[in-house]
PDB file of C-alpha atoms in Angstrom:
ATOM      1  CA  UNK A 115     183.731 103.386 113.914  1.00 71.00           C
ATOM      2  CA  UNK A 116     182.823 100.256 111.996  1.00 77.00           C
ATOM      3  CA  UNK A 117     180.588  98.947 114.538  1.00 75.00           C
ATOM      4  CA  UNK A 118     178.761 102.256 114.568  1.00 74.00           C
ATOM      5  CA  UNK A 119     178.595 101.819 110.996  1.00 79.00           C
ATOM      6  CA  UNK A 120     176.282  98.568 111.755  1.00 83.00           C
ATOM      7  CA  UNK A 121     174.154 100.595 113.322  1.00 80.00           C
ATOM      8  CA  UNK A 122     173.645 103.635 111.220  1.00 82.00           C
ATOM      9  CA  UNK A 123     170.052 102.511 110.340  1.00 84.00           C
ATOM     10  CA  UNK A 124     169.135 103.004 114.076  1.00 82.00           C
ATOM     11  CA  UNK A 125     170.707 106.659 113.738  1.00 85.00           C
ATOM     12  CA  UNK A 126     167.741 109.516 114.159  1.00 86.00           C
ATOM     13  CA  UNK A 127     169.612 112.798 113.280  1.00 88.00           C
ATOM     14  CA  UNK A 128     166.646 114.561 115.585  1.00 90.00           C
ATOM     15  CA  UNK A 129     168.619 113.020 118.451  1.00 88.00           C
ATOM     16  CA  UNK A 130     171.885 113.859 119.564  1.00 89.00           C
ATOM     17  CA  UNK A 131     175.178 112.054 118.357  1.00 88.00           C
ATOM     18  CA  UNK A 132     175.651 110.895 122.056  1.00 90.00           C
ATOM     19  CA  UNK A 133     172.390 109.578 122.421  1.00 90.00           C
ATOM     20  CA  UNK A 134     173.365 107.463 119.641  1.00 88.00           C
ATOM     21  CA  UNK A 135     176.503 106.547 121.013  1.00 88.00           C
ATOM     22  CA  UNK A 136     175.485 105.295 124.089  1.00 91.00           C
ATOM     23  CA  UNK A 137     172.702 103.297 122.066  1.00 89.00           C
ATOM     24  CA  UNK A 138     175.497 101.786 119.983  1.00 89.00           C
ATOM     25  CA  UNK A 139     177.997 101.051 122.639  1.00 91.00           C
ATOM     26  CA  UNK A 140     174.884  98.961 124.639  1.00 92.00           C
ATOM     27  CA  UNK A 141     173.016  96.821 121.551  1.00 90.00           C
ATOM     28  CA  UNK A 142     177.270  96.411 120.724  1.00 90.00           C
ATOM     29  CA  UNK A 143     177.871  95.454 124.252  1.00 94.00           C
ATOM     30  CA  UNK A 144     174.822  92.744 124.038  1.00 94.00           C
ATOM     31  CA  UNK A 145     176.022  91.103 120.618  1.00 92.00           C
ATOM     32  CA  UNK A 146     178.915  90.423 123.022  1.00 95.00           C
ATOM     33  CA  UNK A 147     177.538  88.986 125.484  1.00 96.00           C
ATOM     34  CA  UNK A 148     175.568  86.799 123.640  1.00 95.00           C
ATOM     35  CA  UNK A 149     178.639  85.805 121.912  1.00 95.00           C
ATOM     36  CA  UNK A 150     180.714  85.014 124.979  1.00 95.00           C
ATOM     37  CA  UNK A 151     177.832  83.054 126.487  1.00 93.00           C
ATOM     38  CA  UNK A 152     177.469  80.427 123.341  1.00 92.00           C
ATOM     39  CA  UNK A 153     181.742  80.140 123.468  1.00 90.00           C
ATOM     40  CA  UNK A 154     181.277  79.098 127.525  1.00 88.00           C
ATOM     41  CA  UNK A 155     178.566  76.840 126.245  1.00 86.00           C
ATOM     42  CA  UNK A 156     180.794  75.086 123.915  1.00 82.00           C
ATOM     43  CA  UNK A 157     183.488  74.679 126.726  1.00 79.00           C
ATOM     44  CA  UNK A 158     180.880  73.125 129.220  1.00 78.00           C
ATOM     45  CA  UNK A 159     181.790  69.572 130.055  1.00 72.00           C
ATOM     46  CA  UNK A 160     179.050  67.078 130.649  1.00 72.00           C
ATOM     47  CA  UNK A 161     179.828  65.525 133.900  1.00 76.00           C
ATOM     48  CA  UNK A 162     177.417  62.505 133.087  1.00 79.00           C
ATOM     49  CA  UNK A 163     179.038  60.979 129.990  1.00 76.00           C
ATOM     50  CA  UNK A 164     182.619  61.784 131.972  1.00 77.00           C
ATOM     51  CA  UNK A 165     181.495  59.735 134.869  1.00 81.00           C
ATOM     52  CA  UNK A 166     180.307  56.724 132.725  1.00 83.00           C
ATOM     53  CA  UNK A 167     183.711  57.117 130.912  1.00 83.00           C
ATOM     54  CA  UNK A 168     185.033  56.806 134.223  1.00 80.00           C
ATOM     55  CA  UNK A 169     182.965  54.241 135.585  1.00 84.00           C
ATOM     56  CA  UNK A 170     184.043  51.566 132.148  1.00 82.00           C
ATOM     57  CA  UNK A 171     187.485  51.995 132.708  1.00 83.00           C
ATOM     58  CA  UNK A 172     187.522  50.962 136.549  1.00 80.00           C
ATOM     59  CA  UNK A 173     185.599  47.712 135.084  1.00 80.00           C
ATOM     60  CA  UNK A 174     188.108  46.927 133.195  1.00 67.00           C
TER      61      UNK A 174
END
């Protein structure tokens, strides 16, 4: 209910309450995705600077 509540400006009451449903549940379903996608970002490892890393400590 909140999130629909987000998106109450969207609501046309010409249309029916499912059509705005569905519309809800997919812009929702985006803001997650988007979401998700910038945490996996954060938890990607740069294999470069790991490898250097790597590469010092055998010279030692």
């Amino acid at each position: 209910m909140e999130i629909a509540l987000g998106y109450q400006k969207y609501y046309n009451p010409e249309n029916e309450l499912e059509v705005f449903i569905e519309y809800v549940e997919e812009e929702h379903a985006k803001v997650e995705e988007a979401e998700a996608l910038k945490e996996m970002e954060k938890e990607i490892v740069d294999a470069s600077a790991l490898l250097l890393e790597f590469e010092d400590e055998k010279q030692s």
